[in-house]
Coordinates of C-alpha atoms and ligand atoms in Angstrom, one line a residue:
X63 CA 43.9 -83.4 155.6
X64 CA 43.0 -79.9 156.7
X65 CA 44.9 -80.6 159.9
X66 CA 48.1 -81.2 158.0
X67 CA 47.9 -77.9 156.1
X68 CA 47.4 -75.9 159.3
X69 CA 50.3 -74.1 160.9
X70 CA 51.1 -75.9 164.2
X71 CA 53.3 -75.5 167.2
X72 CA 56.2 -78.0 167.4
X73 CA 58.4 -79.4 164.7
X74 CA 57.0 -79.1 161.1
X75 CA 59.2 -81.9 159.9
X76 CA 57.7 -84.3 162.4
X77 CA 54.3 -83.2 161.4
X78 CA 54.9 -84.3 157.8
X79 CA 56.0 -87.8 158.7
X80 CA 53.4 -88.3 161.3
X81 CA 50.8 -91.0 160.7
X82 CA 47.2 -89.7 160.7
X83 CA 44.5 -92.1 161.6
X84 CA 41.5 -92.3 159.2
X85 CA 39.3 -91.0 162.0
X86 CA 41.5 -88.0 162.8
X87 CA 39.4 -84.8 162.9
X88 CA 39.7 -81.4 164.4
X89 CA 38.3 -80.9 167.9
X90 CA 35.7 -78.1 168.0
X91 CA 35.1 -75.4 170.4
X92 CA 31.8 -75.4 172.3
X93 CA 30.5 -71.9 172.6
X94 CA 27.0 -70.7 173.3
X95 CA 25.5 -74.1 172.8
X96 CA 27.2 -74.7 169.4
X97 CA 30.1 -76.9 168.4
X98 CA 32.1 -74.6 166.1
X99 CA 35.4 -74.8 164.2
X100 CA 38.1 -72.6 165.4
X101 CA 39.5 -69.9 163.1
X102 CA 42.9 -70.2 164.7
X103 CA 46.1 -70.9 162.7
X104 CA 47.7 -72.8 165.7
X105 CA 46.8 -76.4 166.2
X106 CA 48.1 -79.1 168.6
X107 CA 48.1 -82.7 167.7
X108 CA 46.6 -85.3 170.0
X109 CA 48.2 -88.7 169.8
X110 CA 47.0 -92.2 170.5
X111 CA 49.6 -93.2 173.1
X112 CA 49.5 -96.8 171.9
X113 CA 50.4 -96.0 168.3
X114 CA 51.5 -92.4 168.2
X115 CA 49.0 -91.8 165.4
X116 CA 47.3 -88.5 165.5
X117 CA 43.6 -88.9 166.5
X118 CA 42.6 -85.3 166.5
X119 CA 44.0 -81.8 166.5
X120 CA 43.1 -79.2 169.0
X121 CA 42.9 -75.5 168.3
X122 CA 44.6 -72.9 170.3
X123 CA 41.5 -70.8 170.6
X124 CA 41.9 -67.2 169.4
X125 CA 41.4 -64.2 171.7
X126 CA 38.1 -63.3 170.1
X127 CA 36.8 -66.9 170.5
X128 CA 37.7 -66.9 174.2
X129 CA 36.1 -63.5 174.5
X130 CA 33.0 -64.9 172.9
X131 CA 33.0 -67.8 175.4
X132 CA 33.1 -65.3 178.3
X133 CA 30.4 -63.1 176.8
X134 CA 28.2 -66.2 176.4
X135 CA 28.9 -67.3 180.0
X136 CA 28.1 -63.9 181.3
X137 CA 24.8 -63.6 179.4
X138 CA 23.8 -67.2 180.3
X139 CA 24.5 -66.4 184.0
X140 CA 21.8 -63.7 184.1
X141 CA 19.1 -66.2 183.5
X142 CA 20.7 -69.3 184.9
X143 CA 21.3 -67.8 188.4
X144 CA 17.5 -67.1 188.6
X145 CA 16.4 -70.6 187.6
X146 CA 15.3 -72.7 190.6
X147 CA 17.7 -75.2 192.0
X148 CA 15.2 -77.9 191.1
X149 CA 15.4 -76.9 187.4
X150 CA 19.2 -77.0 187.5
X151 CA 19.1 -80.4 189.2
X152 CA 16.9 -81.7 186.5
X153 CA 19.6 -81.0 183.9
X154 CA 22.1 -82.9 186.1
X155 CA 19.6 -85.8 186.5
X156 CA 19.3 -86.1 182.7
X157 CA 23.1 -85.7 182.3
X158 CA 23.8 -88.6 184.7
X159 CA 21.4 -90.9 182.8
X160 CA 23.0 -90.0 179.5
X161 CA 26.5 -90.6 180.8
X162 CA 25.4 -94.0 181.9
X163 CA 24.0 -94.7 178.5
X164 CA 27.2 -93.6 176.7
X165 CA 29.8 -94.9 179.2
X166 CA 31.4 -97.3 176.7
X167 CA 31.6 -94.6 174.1
X168 CA 33.3 -92.2 176.6
X169 CA 35.6 -94.9 177.8
X170 CA 36.6 -95.8 174.2
X171 CA 37.4 -92.1 173.5
X172 CA 39.5 -91.9 176.7
X173 CA 41.5 -95.0 175.8
X174 CA 42.2 -93.7 172.3
X175 CA 43.5 -90.3 173.6
X176 CA 44.9 -91.2 177.0
X177 CA 45.9 -94.8 176.7
X178 CA 44.5 -96.3 179.8
X179 CA 42.6 -99.7 179.6
X180 CA 38.9 -99.7 178.7
X181 CA 38.0 -100.9 182.2
X182 CA 40.0 -98.2 183.8
X183 CA 38.5 -95.6 181.5
X184 CA 35.1 -96.7 182.6
X185 CA 36.3 -96.1 186.2
X186 CA 37.4 -92.6 185.1
X187 CA 33.9 -91.9 183.9
X188 CA 32.2 -93.5 186.9
X189 CA 34.1 -91.5 189.5
X190 CA 33.1 -88.3 187.7
X191 CA 29.5 -89.6 187.3
X192 CA 29.3 -89.9 191.1
X193 CA 29.9 -86.2 191.4
X194 CA 27.1 -85.6 188.9
X195 CA 24.9 -87.8 191.0
X196 CA 25.9 -85.9 194.2
X197 CA 25.2 -82.6 192.6
X198 CA 21.6 -83.8 192.0
X199 CA 21.1 -83.2 195.8
X200 CA 22.1 -79.6 195.6
X201 CA 18.7 -78.4 196.8
X202 CA 19.6 -79.7 200.3
X203 CA 23.3 -78.9 200.0
X204 CA 22.7 -75.3 199.2
X205 CA 20.5 -74.6 202.2
X206 CA 21.8 -71.6 204.1
X207 CA 21.5 -70.7 207.8
X208 CA 18.7 -69.0 209.7
X209 CA 18.3 -67.6 213.2
X210 CA 15.1 -66.0 214.2
X211 CA 14.8 -63.3 216.9
X212 CA 18.4 -62.2 217.0
X213 CA 17.0 -59.0 218.4
X214 CA 13.5 -57.8 219.1
X215 CA 11.5 -58.4 215.8
X216 CA 14.7 -59.1 214.0
X217 CA 15.7 -62.3 212.1
X218 CA 18.8 -63.3 210.2
X219 CA 19.2 -65.6 207.2
X220 CA 22.2 -66.4 205.1
X221 CA 22.0 -67.6 201.5
X222 CA 24.6 -69.5 199.4
X223 CA 24.6 -67.7 196.1
X224 CA 26.6 -68.3 192.9
X225 CA 29.7 -66.3 192.0
X226 CA 29.1 -65.8 188.3
X227 CA 31.4 -67.1 185.6
X228 CA 33.8 -69.8 186.8
X229 CA 36.5 -71.7 185.0
X230 CA 38.1 -75.1 185.1
X231 CA 41.6 -76.1 183.8
X232 CA 42.1 -79.8 183.5
X233 CA 45.0 -82.3 183.3
X234 CA 45.4 -85.2 180.8
X235 CA 45.2 -88.1 183.2
X236 CA 41.4 -88.2 184.0
X237 CA 39.8 -86.8 180.9
X238 CA 36.2 -87.4 182.2
X239 CA 36.5 -87.4 186.0
X240 CA 38.3 -84.1 186.4
X241 CA 36.0 -81.9 184.3
X242 CA 33.1 -83.7 186.1
X243 CA 34.7 -82.6 189.4
X244 CA 34.2 -79.0 188.1
X245 CA 31.3 -78.0 186.0
X246 CA 28.4 -80.0 187.5
X247 CA 28.9 -78.5 191.0
X248 CA 29.6 -75.1 189.5
X249 CA 26.4 -75.0 187.4
X250 CA 24.0 -76.7 189.9
X251 CA 24.9 -73.8 192.3
X252 CA 23.8 -71.3 189.7
X253 CA 27.2 -70.4 188.1
X254 CA 28.2 -70.7 184.6
X255 CA 31.4 -72.6 183.7
X256 CA 34.2 -72.4 181.1
X257 CA 36.2 -75.6 180.8
X258 CA 39.6 -75.8 179.3
X259 CA 40.4 -79.5 178.9
X260 CA 43.9 -80.8 178.6
X261 CA 45.2 -80.2 175.1
X262 CA 46.4 -83.9 175.3
X263 CA 42.9 -85.4 176.0
X264 CA 40.1 -83.1 174.9
X265 CA 37.7 -85.7 173.6
X266 CA 35.9 -86.8 176.7
X267 CA 34.9 -83.2 177.6
X268 CA 33.5 -82.7 174.1
X269 CA 31.4 -85.9 174.4
X270 CA 30.2 -84.7 177.8
X271 CA 29.2 -81.4 176.2
X272 CA 27.1 -83.3 173.6
X273 CA 25.4 -85.1 176.5
X274 CA 24.9 -81.8 178.4
X275 CA 23.3 -80.3 175.3
X276 CA 21.1 -83.3 174.9
X277 CA 20.1 -83.0 178.6
X278 CA 18.6 -79.6 177.8
X279 CA 21.3 -77.4 179.4
X280 CA 20.8 -73.8 178.1
X281 CA 23.4 -72.4 175.7
X282 CA 26.3 -70.7 177.5
X283 CA 25.9 -72.4 180.9
X284 CA 29.0 -74.4 180.0
X285 CA 31.4 -73.3 177.3
X286 CA 34.6 -75.1 176.2
X287 CA 37.7 -73.4 175.0
X288 CA 40.9 -75.1 174.0
X289 CA 44.6 -74.2 174.1
X290 CA 47.5 -74.1 176.4
X291 CA 49.4 -71.2 177.9
X292 CA 47.5 -68.4 176.2
X293 CA 44.1 -69.9 177.2
X294 CA 45.3 -70.3 180.8
X295 CA 46.6 -66.7 180.9
X296 CA 43.3 -65.6 179.4
X297 CA 41.4 -67.4 182.2
X298 CA 43.7 -66.0 184.9
X299 CA 43.3 -62.4 183.7
X300 CA 39.7 -62.2 182.5
X301 CA 37.9 -59.9 185.0
X302 CA 34.6 -61.6 184.3
X303 CA 35.8 -65.0 185.6
X304 CA 35.4 -65.1 189.4
X305 CA 36.9 -68.5 190.3
X306 CA 39.3 -71.0 188.8
X307 CA 39.5 -74.7 189.6
X308 CA 42.8 -76.3 188.5
X309 CA 44.1 -79.8 188.5
X310 CA 47.5 -80.7 187.2
X311 CA 51.2 -80.3 187.8
X312 CA 53.0 -78.1 190.3
X313 CA 54.4 -75.7 187.7
X314 CA 51.1 -74.9 186.2
X315 CA 49.2 -75.0 189.5
X316 CA 51.4 -72.6 191.4
X317 CA 51.5 -70.3 188.4
X318 CA 47.7 -70.3 188.0
X319 CA 47.1 -69.9 191.7
X320 CA 49.4 -66.8 191.9
X321 CA 48.2 -65.2 188.8
X322 CA 44.5 -65.9 189.5
X323 CA 44.7 -64.7 193.1
X324 CA 46.6 -61.6 192.1
X325 CA 43.6 -60.8 190.0
X326 CA 41.3 -61.2 192.9
X327 CA 39.8 -64.6 192.0
X328 CA 39.2 -67.7 194.1
X329 CA 41.5 -70.5 193.1
X330 CA 41.6 -74.1 194.1
X331 CA 44.7 -75.8 192.8
X332 CA 45.2 -79.6 193.1
X333 CA 48.8 -80.4 192.1
X334 CA 51.4 -83.2 192.2
X335 CA 51.9 -86.1 194.5
X336 CA 54.2 -88.7 195.9
X337 CA 52.0 -91.2 197.5
X338 CA 53.5 -93.7 200.0
X339 CA 52.1 -97.0 201.1
X340 CA 53.3 -98.2 204.4
X341 CA 53.3 -102.0 204.9
X342 CA 53.4 -103.3 208.5
X343 CA 54.5 -106.9 208.9
X344 CA 51.1 -107.9 210.4
X345 CA 49.3 -106.9 207.1
X346 CA 47.5 -109.5 205.0
X347 CA 50.4 -110.4 202.7
X348 CA 48.6 -111.5 199.6
X349 CA 46.0 -108.7 199.6
X350 CA 48.5 -106.0 200.4
X351 CA 50.8 -107.1 197.5
X352 CA 47.9 -107.1 195.1
X353 CA 46.7 -103.7 196.2
X354 CA 50.1 -102.2 196.0
X355 CA 50.8 -103.5 192.5
X356 CA 47.4 -102.4 191.3
X357 CA 47.9 -98.9 192.7
X358 CA 51.5 -98.5 191.5
X359 CA 51.2 -99.8 188.0
X360 CA 47.5 -99.4 187.1
X361 CA 46.9 -96.5 184.6
X362 CA 50.7 -96.9 184.0
X363 CA 51.2 -95.0 187.3
X364 CA 49.6 -91.9 185.9
X365 CA 47.1 -91.3 188.7
X366 CA 47.6 -88.5 191.1
X367 CA 46.8 -91.1 193.8
X368 CA 49.1 -93.8 192.3
X369 CA 51.4 -95.4 194.9
X370 CA 54.9 -94.6 193.8
X371 CA 56.7 -95.5 197.1
X372 CA 56.2 -98.6 199.2
X373 CA 57.8 -98.4 202.7
X374 CA 58.2 -101.9 204.0
X375 CA 58.4 -101.9 207.8
X376 CA 60.4 -104.6 209.6
X377 CA 59.9 -108.2 208.4
X378 CA 57.7 -107.1 205.5
X379 CA 60.9 -106.3 203.7
X380 CA 61.0 -110.0 202.9
X381 CA 57.9 -109.5 200.7
X382 CA 60.0 -107.8 197.9
X383 CA 60.3 -111.0 195.8
X384 CA 56.5 -111.5 195.9
X385 CA 55.9 -107.9 194.9
X386 CA 58.3 -108.4 192.0
X387 CA 56.7 -111.6 190.8
X388 CA 53.2 -110.1 191.0
X389 CA 54.3 -107.0 189.0
X390 CA 56.0 -109.3 186.4
X391 CA 52.6 -110.9 185.7
X392 CA 51.0 -107.6 184.7
X393 CA 50.3 -107.5 181.0
X394 CA 51.6 -104.4 179.1
X395 CA 49.6 -103.7 176.0
X396 CA 47.4 -101.1 174.3
X397 CA 44.5 -100.1 176.5
X398 CA 41.9 -101.3 173.9
X399 CA 43.3 -104.9 174.0
X400 CA 41.5 -107.3 176.3
X401 CA 43.5 -108.4 179.3
X402 CA 45.7 -105.4 179.4
X403 CA 46.8 -104.3 182.9
X404 CA 49.3 -101.6 182.0
X405 CA 48.8 -99.3 179.0
X406 CA 51.2 -96.8 177.5
X407 CA 52.2 -93.5 179.1
X408 CA 50.8 -90.3 177.6
X409 CA 53.6 -89.1 175.2
X410 CA 56.9 -90.2 174.0
X411 CA 58.4 -87.3 175.9
X412 CA 56.8 -88.6 179.1
X413 CA 58.3 -92.0 178.4
X414 CA 61.7 -90.5 177.8
X415 CA 61.5 -88.5 181.0
X416 CA 60.6 -91.6 183.0
X417 CA 63.5 -93.6 181.4
X418 CA 65.9 -90.7 182.2
X419 CA 64.8 -90.5 185.8
X420 CA 65.2 -94.3 186.3
X421 CA 68.6 -94.1 184.7
X422 CA 69.8 -91.3 187.0
X423 CA 68.2 -93.1 190.0
X424 CA 70.3 -96.2 189.2
X425 CA 73.4 -94.0 188.9
X426 CA 72.6 -92.6 192.3
X427 CA 72.6 -96.1 193.8
X428 CA 69.1 -97.5 193.3
X429 CA 68.9 -101.2 192.4
X430 CA 66.6 -102.0 189.5
X431 CA 64.9 -105.2 190.6
X432 CA 62.4 -105.2 187.8
X433 CA 63.3 -103.3 184.6
X434 CA 60.4 -102.3 182.4
X435 CA 62.3 -99.9 180.3
X436 CA 62.9 -102.2 177.4
X437 CA 59.4 -103.7 177.2
X438 CA 58.3 -104.8 173.8
X439 CA 54.7 -104.8 172.7
X440 CA 54.8 -106.5 169.3
X441 CA 51.5 -105.3 167.9
X442 CA 52.2 -101.7 168.9
X443 CA 55.8 -101.0 168.2
X444 CA 55.3 -97.2 168.2
X445 CA 53.5 -97.0 171.5
X446 CA 54.9 -95.2 174.6
X447 CA 55.1 -98.3 176.7
X448 CA 57.1 -98.7 179.9
X449 CA 56.7 -101.9 181.8
X450 CA 56.4 -102.2 185.6
X451 CA 59.7 -101.1 187.1
X452 CA 60.7 -101.7 190.7
X453 CA 63.6 -99.9 192.4
X454 CA 65.1 -100.8 195.8
X455 CA 68.1 -99.6 197.8
X456 CA 66.6 -96.1 197.4
X457 CA 66.7 -93.2 199.8
X458 CA 65.0 -89.9 200.0
X459 CA 67.8 -88.1 198.2
X460 CA 67.4 -90.2 195.0
X461 CA 65.9 -88.5 192.0
X462 CA 63.4 -91.3 191.7
X463 CA 62.2 -90.5 195.2
X464 CA 62.3 -86.7 194.9
X465 CA 60.5 -86.4 191.5
X466 CA 57.0 -87.3 190.6
X467 CA 57.7 -89.9 187.9
X468 CA 54.1 -90.3 186.8
X469 CA 54.9 -93.7 185.3
X470 CA 54.8 -97.4 186.3
X471 CA 57.8 -97.2 188.6
X472 CA 57.6 -98.3 192.3
X473 CA 60.4 -97.3 194.7
X474 CA 60.7 -99.5 197.7
X475 CA 62.2 -98.2 200.9
X476 CA 62.8 -100.5 204.0
X477 CA 62.7 -99.2 207.6
X478 CA 62.5 -100.7 211.0
X479 CA 59.6 -98.9 212.6
X480 CA 56.3 -97.3 211.6
X481 CA 57.5 -94.1 213.2
X482 CA 60.4 -93.9 210.7
X483 CA 57.9 -94.4 207.9
X484 CA 55.6 -91.7 209.2
X485 CA 58.6 -89.4 209.4
X486 CA 59.6 -90.0 205.8
X487 CA 56.0 -89.2 204.6
X488 CA 55.6 -86.1 206.7
X489 CA 59.0 -84.8 205.5
X490 CA 57.9 -85.1 201.9
X491 CA 56.8 -82.0 200.1
X492 CA 53.5 -83.5 199.0
X493 CA 50.4 -84.4 201.0
X494 CA 48.1 -85.9 198.5
X495 CA 47.4 -89.5 199.5
X496 CA 48.9 -92.3 201.6
X497 CA 47.9 -95.7 202.9
X498 CA 48.8 -98.1 205.6
X499 CA 48.4 -101.8 205.4
X500 CA 47.9 -103.6 208.8
X501 CA 45.6 -105.8 210.7
X502 CA 46.4 -104.0 214.0
X503 CA 43.8 -101.3 214.8
X504 CA 46.2 -99.5 217.3
X505 CA 48.8 -99.1 214.6
X506 CA 46.3 -98.0 212.1
X507 CA 44.9 -95.4 214.5
X508 CA 48.4 -94.1 215.3
X509 CA 49.2 -93.8 211.6
X510 CA 45.9 -91.9 210.8
X511 CA 46.5 -89.6 213.8
X512 CA 50.1 -88.7 213.0
X513 CA 50.2 -88.7 209.3
X514 CA 50.1 -85.3 207.4
X515 CA 48.3 -86.0 204.2
X516 CA 44.9 -85.2 202.7
X517 CA 43.5 -88.6 201.7
X518 CA 44.5 -91.4 204.0
X519 CA 43.7 -95.1 203.3
X520 CA 43.7 -97.9 205.9
X521 CA 44.0 -101.1 203.9
X522 CA 42.8 -99.0 200.9
X523 CA 45.5 -98.2 198.4
X524 CA 43.8 -95.3 196.4
X525 CA 41.6 -93.6 198.9
X526 CA 39.9 -91.1 196.6
X527 CA 36.9 -89.9 198.7
X528 CA 33.4 -90.3 197.4
X529 CA 31.7 -87.0 196.5
X530 CA 29.7 -86.5 199.8
X531 CA 33.3 -85.9 201.2
X532 CA 35.9 -83.8 199.5
X533 CA 39.2 -84.6 197.8
X534 CA 41.5 -83.2 200.4
X535 CA 45.2 -83.0 199.4
X536 CA 47.4 -80.9 201.6
X537 CA 50.8 -79.1 201.7
X538 CA 52.5 -79.1 198.3
X539 CA 49.7 -81.0 196.7
X540 CA 47.1 -78.3 197.2
X541 CA 47.0 -74.5 197.2
X542 CA 43.8 -72.9 198.3
X543 CA 41.4 -73.5 201.1
X544 CA 38.2 -75.1 199.7
X545 CA 38.7 -78.5 198.2
X546 CA 37.0 -80.1 195.2
X547 CA 33.4 -81.5 195.4
X548 CA 31.4 -82.4 198.6
X549 CA 30.4 -79.5 200.9
X550 CA 33.7 -77.8 200.3
X551 CA 33.2 -77.9 196.5
X552 CA 29.8 -76.1 196.8
X553 CA 31.3 -73.6 199.2
X554 CA 34.0 -72.9 196.6
X555 CA 31.4 -72.2 194.0
X556 CA 29.2 -70.0 196.3
X557 CA 29.4 -66.8 198.2
X558 CA 27.3 -65.9 201.2
X559 CA 24.8 -63.1 201.5
X560 CA 23.5 -62.5 205.1
X561 CA 20.3 -60.7 205.5
X562 CA 19.2 -59.1 208.7
X563 CA 15.5 -58.0 208.8
X564 CA 13.4 -56.2 211.2
X565 CA 9.6 -56.3 210.9
X566 CA 7.9 -54.5 213.7
X567 CA 4.2 -53.9 213.9
X568 CA 3.3 -50.2 213.6
X569 CA 7.0 -49.5 213.1
X570 CA 7.8 -45.8 213.5
X571 CA 11.0 -43.9 212.9
X572 CA 13.1 -43.8 216.0
X573 CA 15.8 -41.2 216.8
X574 CA 18.9 -42.3 214.9
X575 CA 21.9 -43.1 216.9
X576 CA 25.5 -42.6 215.8
X577 CA 26.8 -45.5 217.9
X578 CA 27.3 -49.0 216.6
X579 CA 24.0 -50.9 216.9
X580 CA 24.4 -53.9 219.2
X581 CA 20.9 -55.3 218.9
Ligands
NAD121 P1 49.9 -80.1 183.4 O1 50.1 -79.1 184.6 O2 50.9 -80.2 182.4 O3 48.6 -79.6 182.6 C1 47.4 -79.3 183.3 C2 46.7 -78.1 182.7 O4 47.6 -76.9 182.8 C3 46.5 -78.3 181.2 O5 45.2 -77.8 180.8 C4 47.6 -77.4 180.5 O6 47.2 -76.8 179.3 C5 47.9 -76.4 181.6 N1 49.4 -76.0 181.7 C6 50.4 -76.9 181.5 N2 51.6 -76.3 181.7 C7 51.3 -75.0 182.0 C8 52.1 -73.9 182.3 N3 53.4 -73.9 182.4 N4 51.4 -72.7 182.5 C9 50.1 -72.6 182.5 N5 49.3 -73.7 182.2 C10 49.9 -74.9 181.9 O7 49.5 -81.4 184.1 P2 49.2 -82.8 183.4 O8 50.6 -83.4 182.9 O9 48.2 -82.7 182.4 O10 48.7 -83.7 184.6 C11 49.5 -84.5 185.4 C12 49.7 -83.8 186.8 O11 48.5 -83.6 187.4 C13 50.5 -84.6 187.8 O12 51.4 -83.8 188.5 C14 49.4 -85.2 188.7 O13 49.8 -85.5 190.0 C15 48.5 -84.0 188.7 N6 47.1 -84.4 189.1 C16 46.7 -84.0 190.4 C17 45.5 -84.4 190.8 C18 45.1 -84.0 192.2 O14 43.9 -84.1 192.5 N7 46.0 -83.6 193.1 C19 44.6 -85.1 190.0 C20 45.1 -85.4 188.7 C21 46.3 -85.1 188.3

């Protein structure tokens, strides 16, 4: 295949023995409304996590291709910013209908590159689709402020105006939702957008570009470049790019935040997480156990809002055997197989990292109550499967507590009081999500009041806010000030122009004064 003959990063020996699926093709760039082959000599393989077959190869876009993307975005901006918001909304209305039409196709692509189950992949698309739908009400959301008569014959208005060319850098775990957190809000506000999908899961973005094209979006309003570090550095350094939206790991997020800000850009950086669920003994036992298992092991624990720690308070410590037996029932298999609960993790390296961390956690004193490390999936012997794994006897110094495992591993901590649980959570570096399970309103209220996290659930395990709100991680989970989507998302993608006007009948030139006008 042409992919095989290309020079790639990584081990050339491995490349030769790798199995290529019949449908393997190269992923294209999307520049100025055209899908085009990259001229690069550097390609990255994308694997199906269930088989480790290569499903496509992604180019590391060349400097001149990335320059062309920026040039196209700059040119498109000149017209796009002057289109009416109603026209821009129309494109988004059409996009939302097309995403609904093709949701199964998008989900199938996500499952083949990311590994999650088809049902979960549809959820990935749906949560992004909701942002598209929300952006269709931009005409109201972009209203500015007005105040007449701020002085005699003087009025003041402020406008929310676009920034120019914006960029989005995406993670692997939500191949549709995260790009859809970014470009719809950016473009409906009048910006243009350059998306760099994850090099591990580029396919959903490309399908979305086909749909955007079909929706009649003018060339250059959204461009897609591919790559890894060079593409990221290019985005951080390009003086024509005014804002960067990032979602991914701490290492990349902190780096991009610092480099982007140093270059005078706006940056919103959503990073890692360690999400705790607190279970009070008065919680509804069956529902809580179901919810925790779903949130810990669903998507193989690779959601930024996955619950990776359960803190059982008081008598709820007796629920551990029920949690284990529920987790045992979850079916580990390829995401495309019916009835699968837990698919593979993204790469064999990610699997190895999870196994190593569990190993060192056990060495540090954790007890492995349910061990998914040796799970066998007969039909998919080469997949990166890890079965649900439960660790107890764990404290906050254990590696499995300290690190974000991003796999189907649940650590269980037991404490005597809710105050202790709150203290553990508030002492953690991250502030992405958390949840409390209780039937007592006073306890729930105290928890909500005292907890320091961005997204808080009360009897809701994965409280990802709907797009009329914003996704509000705090502390180590977020750098920046304006969050993704909702009002904050539109504020991120707009700047304010404030106009003070005086219209006086028969206005004549008055004597100028050197002192500060105070109206
Ligand atoms: P990642 O940081 O490895 O990759 C994200 C993007 O950054 C990719 O496009 C990649 O090309 C680029 N990148 C990776 N390493 C880089 C580096 N050293 N320098 C510059 N760029 C780099 O993240 P991932 O593994 O794809 O995603 C998983 C992470 O994302 C987890 O930590 C998860 O918690 C986090 N996440 C957070 C949220 C949130 O909203 N807080 C949502 C989804 C995922």
